[in-house]
Amino acid sequence: MRITESADLAGTPDEVFALRATEAFQDEKCLRTSPREHTVAVDEQGERTILRTTRAMPTHNLPDAARSMVGDELIVDEVQDWGPPAADGSRRAQVTITVHGAPISLAGTLEVYPTADGSHQALEADLKAKVPFIGGKIEKAAAPAISHGFDLEAEIINDWLAAER
């Protein structure tokens, strides 16, 4: 299932990236999703910056059929592999999300590019559930969580940038 999301951000791509690439920001992003526990890591590797989060998420909001397949907790890994800035300041990341013990994953790109008022963020990704016959239903059920996470990240960025000004 193709996922496309976009949001306007209040800062330049450099400001947005400087904020996003902190453990404090990644920690807040995780906390706002109400995990049972989480870890964050920011690793600089040459011109690349790798952002990793792992969240233990309760499954009490999942339908009974899904919960019976995955148990009472999902471990969700997210990796954003950011490249160096382009000449115009834009940045692009390869994004992957995997769920331990569940045949669902997301892979795509997240791009932040300059606009007259700050920047614009766009996600283009494929959400895949590798389950015969019902994979499409699982993807449709998971898609709102991906959209919510994208919106939440943009909201935190805008809130934090507004507080800094």
CSV table of C-alpha atoms in Angstrom, one decimal:
chain,number,residue,atom,x,y,z
A,1,MET,CA,0.0,0.0,0.0
A,2,ARG,CA,1.4,3.4,-1.0
A,3,ILE,CA,1.7,5.9,1.8
A,4,THR,CA,2.1,9.6,0.9
A,5,GLU,CA,2.1,12.3,3.6
A,6,SER,CA,3.2,15.9,3.6
A,7,ALA,CA,3.4,18.8,6.1
A,8,ASP,CA,4.7,22.4,6.2
A,9,LEU,CA,7.3,23.1,8.8
A,10,ALA,CA,8.1,26.4,10.5
A,11,GLY,CA,11.9,26.2,10.1
A,12,THR,CA,14.5,25.9,7.4
A,13,PRO,CA,15.6,22.4,6.4
A,14,ASP,CA,18.8,23.0,8.4
A,15,GLU,CA,16.8,24.0,11.5
A,16,VAL,CA,14.5,21.1,11.1
A,17,PHE,CA,17.3,18.6,10.7
A,18,ALA,CA,19.3,20.0,13.6
A,19,LEU,CA,16.3,19.5,15.9
A,20,ARG,CA,15.3,16.1,14.5
A,21,ALA,CA,18.9,14.8,14.9
A,22,THR,CA,18.9,15.1,18.7
A,23,GLU,CA,18.1,12.3,21.2
A,24,ALA,CA,15.8,14.8,23.0
A,25,PHE,CA,13.6,15.1,20.0
A,26,GLN,CA,13.6,11.4,19.2
A,27,ASP,CA,12.8,10.7,22.9
A,28,GLU,CA,9.8,13.1,22.8
A,29,LYS,CA,8.6,11.6,19.5
A,30,CYS,CA,8.6,8.2,21.2
A,31,LEU,CA,7.0,9.4,24.4
A,32,ARG,CA,4.1,10.9,22.5
A,33,THR,CA,3.1,7.5,21.1
A,34,SER,CA,2.7,6.1,24.7
A,35,PRO,CA,5.1,3.2,24.5
A,36,ARG,CA,5.7,0.8,27.4
A,37,GLU,CA,9.3,1.5,26.9
A,38,HIS,CA,11.6,2.9,24.2
A,39,THR,CA,15.2,3.5,23.1
A,40,VAL,CA,16.6,6.1,20.8
A,41,ALA,CA,20.0,6.5,19.1
A,42,VAL,CA,21.5,9.2,16.9
A,43,ASP,CA,24.6,8.0,15.0
A,44,GLU,CA,26.7,10.2,12.8
A,45,GLN,CA,28.6,8.2,10.1
A,46,GLY,CA,30.5,10.5,7.9
A,47,GLU,CA,28.0,12.7,6.0
A,48,ARG,CA,25.1,10.4,7.1
A,49,THR,CA,23.1,10.7,10.2
A,50,ILE,CA,21.2,7.5,11.3
A,51,LEU,CA,18.2,8.0,13.7
A,52,ARG,CA,17.0,4.8,15.4
A,53,THR,CA,14.0,4.3,17.7
A,54,THR,CA,12.7,1.1,19.2
A,55,ARG,CA,9.3,1.2,20.9
A,56,ALA,CA,7.4,-1.5,22.9
A,57,MET,CA,3.8,-0.7,22.0
A,58,PRO,CA,0.8,-2.1,23.8
A,59,THR,CA,-1.7,-3.8,21.5
A,60,HIS,CA,-4.9,-3.2,23.5
A,61,ASN,CA,-6.3,-0.9,20.7
A,62,LEU,CA,-5.9,-3.6,18.0
A,63,PRO,CA,-8.8,-5.7,16.8
A,64,ASP,CA,-9.0,-9.0,18.7
A,65,ALA,CA,-8.0,-11.0,15.6
A,66,ALA,CA,-4.8,-9.0,15.2
A,67,ARG,CA,-4.0,-9.1,18.9
A,68,SER,CA,-4.3,-12.9,18.9
A,69,MET,CA,-1.6,-13.0,16.2
A,70,VAL,CA,0.9,-10.6,17.9
A,71,GLY,CA,0.2,-10.8,21.6
A,72,ASP,CA,-0.1,-7.9,24.0
A,73,GLU,CA,3.0,-6.0,22.8
A,74,LEU,CA,4.6,-5.0,19.5
A,75,ILE,CA,8.2,-4.0,19.2
A,76,VAL,CA,8.5,-1.4,16.5
A,77,ASP,CA,11.9,-0.3,15.0
A,78,GLU,CA,12.2,2.9,13.0
A,79,VAL,CA,15.3,3.9,11.1
A,80,GLN,CA,15.8,7.2,9.3
A,81,ASP,CA,19.0,7.3,7.4
A,82,TRP,CA,19.7,10.9,6.5
A,83,GLY,CA,22.1,12.0,3.8
A,84,PRO,CA,24.0,15.3,3.6
A,85,PRO,CA,22.2,18.5,2.6
A,86,ALA,CA,21.8,19.3,-1.1
A,87,ALA,CA,22.9,22.7,-2.4
A,88,ASP,CA,19.5,24.2,-1.6
A,89,GLY,CA,19.6,22.8,1.9
A,90,SER,CA,17.1,20.0,1.3
A,91,ARG,CA,17.7,16.7,2.9
A,92,ARG,CA,16.5,13.2,2.1
A,93,ALA,CA,16.3,10.0,4.3
A,94,GLN,CA,15.7,6.4,3.6
A,95,VAL,CA,13.0,5.4,6.2
A,96,THR,CA,12.3,1.8,7.4
A,97,ILE,CA,9.8,0.6,10.0
A,98,THR,CA,9.8,-3.0,11.0
A,99,VAL,CA,7.6,-4.8,13.6
A,100,HIS,CA,9.1,-7.7,15.4
A,101,GLY,CA,7.0,-10.9,15.2
A,102,ALA,CA,4.6,-9.4,12.6
A,103,PRO,CA,4.9,-9.6,8.8
A,104,ILE,CA,4.5,-5.9,8.3
A,105,SER,CA,7.1,-3.3,7.3
A,106,LEU,CA,7.4,0.1,5.7
A,107,ALA,CA,10.2,1.4,3.4
A,108,GLY,CA,10.4,4.7,1.6
A,109,THR,CA,11.9,8.2,1.6
A,110,LEU,CA,11.4,11.3,3.8
A,111,GLU,CA,12.4,14.6,2.3
A,112,VAL,CA,12.6,18.1,3.7
A,113,TYR,CA,13.0,20.9,1.3
A,114,PRO,CA,13.0,24.7,1.6
A,115,THR,CA,9.9,26.9,1.0
A,116,ALA,CA,9.3,30.6,1.2
A,117,ASP,CA,7.9,30.2,4.8
A,118,GLY,CA,10.3,27.5,6.1
A,119,SER,CA,10.2,24.0,4.7
A,120,HIS,CA,8.0,21.2,3.5
A,121,GLN,CA,8.3,17.6,4.6
A,122,ALA,CA,7.1,14.7,2.3
A,123,LEU,CA,6.9,11.0,3.0
A,124,GLU,CA,6.7,8.5,0.1
A,125,ALA,CA,6.7,4.9,1.3
A,126,ASP,CA,5.3,1.4,0.7
A,127,LEU,CA,3.6,-0.4,3.6
A,128,LYS,CA,3.7,-4.1,3.1
A,129,ALA,CA,1.9,-6.9,5.1
A,130,LYS,CA,3.1,-10.3,3.9
A,131,VAL,CA,0.1,-12.3,4.9
A,132,PRO,CA,-1.7,-14.3,2.2
A,133,PHE,CA,-5.3,-13.2,1.5
A,134,ILE,CA,-5.5,-10.6,4.4
A,135,GLY,CA,-2.4,-8.6,3.8
A,136,GLY,CA,-4.4,-5.7,2.3
A,137,LYS,CA,-6.7,-5.6,5.3
A,138,ILE,CA,-3.7,-5.5,7.6
A,139,GLU,CA,-2.1,-2.7,5.6
A,140,LYS,CA,-5.3,-0.6,5.7
A,141,ALA,CA,-5.5,-1.1,9.4
A,142,ALA,CA,-1.9,-0.1,9.9
A,143,ALA,CA,-1.9,3.0,7.6
A,144,PRO,CA,-3.6,5.4,10.1
A,145,ALA,CA,-0.8,4.7,12.6
A,146,ILE,CA,1.8,5.7,10.0
A,147,SER,CA,-0.1,8.8,9.2
A,148,HIS,CA,-0.5,9.7,12.8
A,149,GLY,CA,3.2,9.2,13.5
A,150,PHE,CA,4.1,11.5,10.5
A,151,ASP,CA,1.7,14.2,11.7
A,152,LEU,CA,2.9,13.9,15.3
A,153,GLU,CA,6.5,14.3,14.2
A,154,ALA,CA,5.6,17.5,12.2
A,155,GLU,CA,3.6,18.8,15.2
A,156,ILE,CA,6.6,18.3,17.6
A,157,ILE,CA,9.0,20.0,15.1
A,158,ASN,CA,6.7,23.0,14.7
A,159,ASP,CA,6.0,23.3,18.5
A,160,TRP,CA,9.7,23.1,19.4
A,161,LEU,CA,10.8,25.6,16.7
A,162,ALA,CA,8.1,28.0,17.8
A,163,ALA,CA,9.3,27.7,21.4
A,164,GLU,CA,12.9,28.5,20.3
A,165,ARG,CA,11.8,31.8,18.6
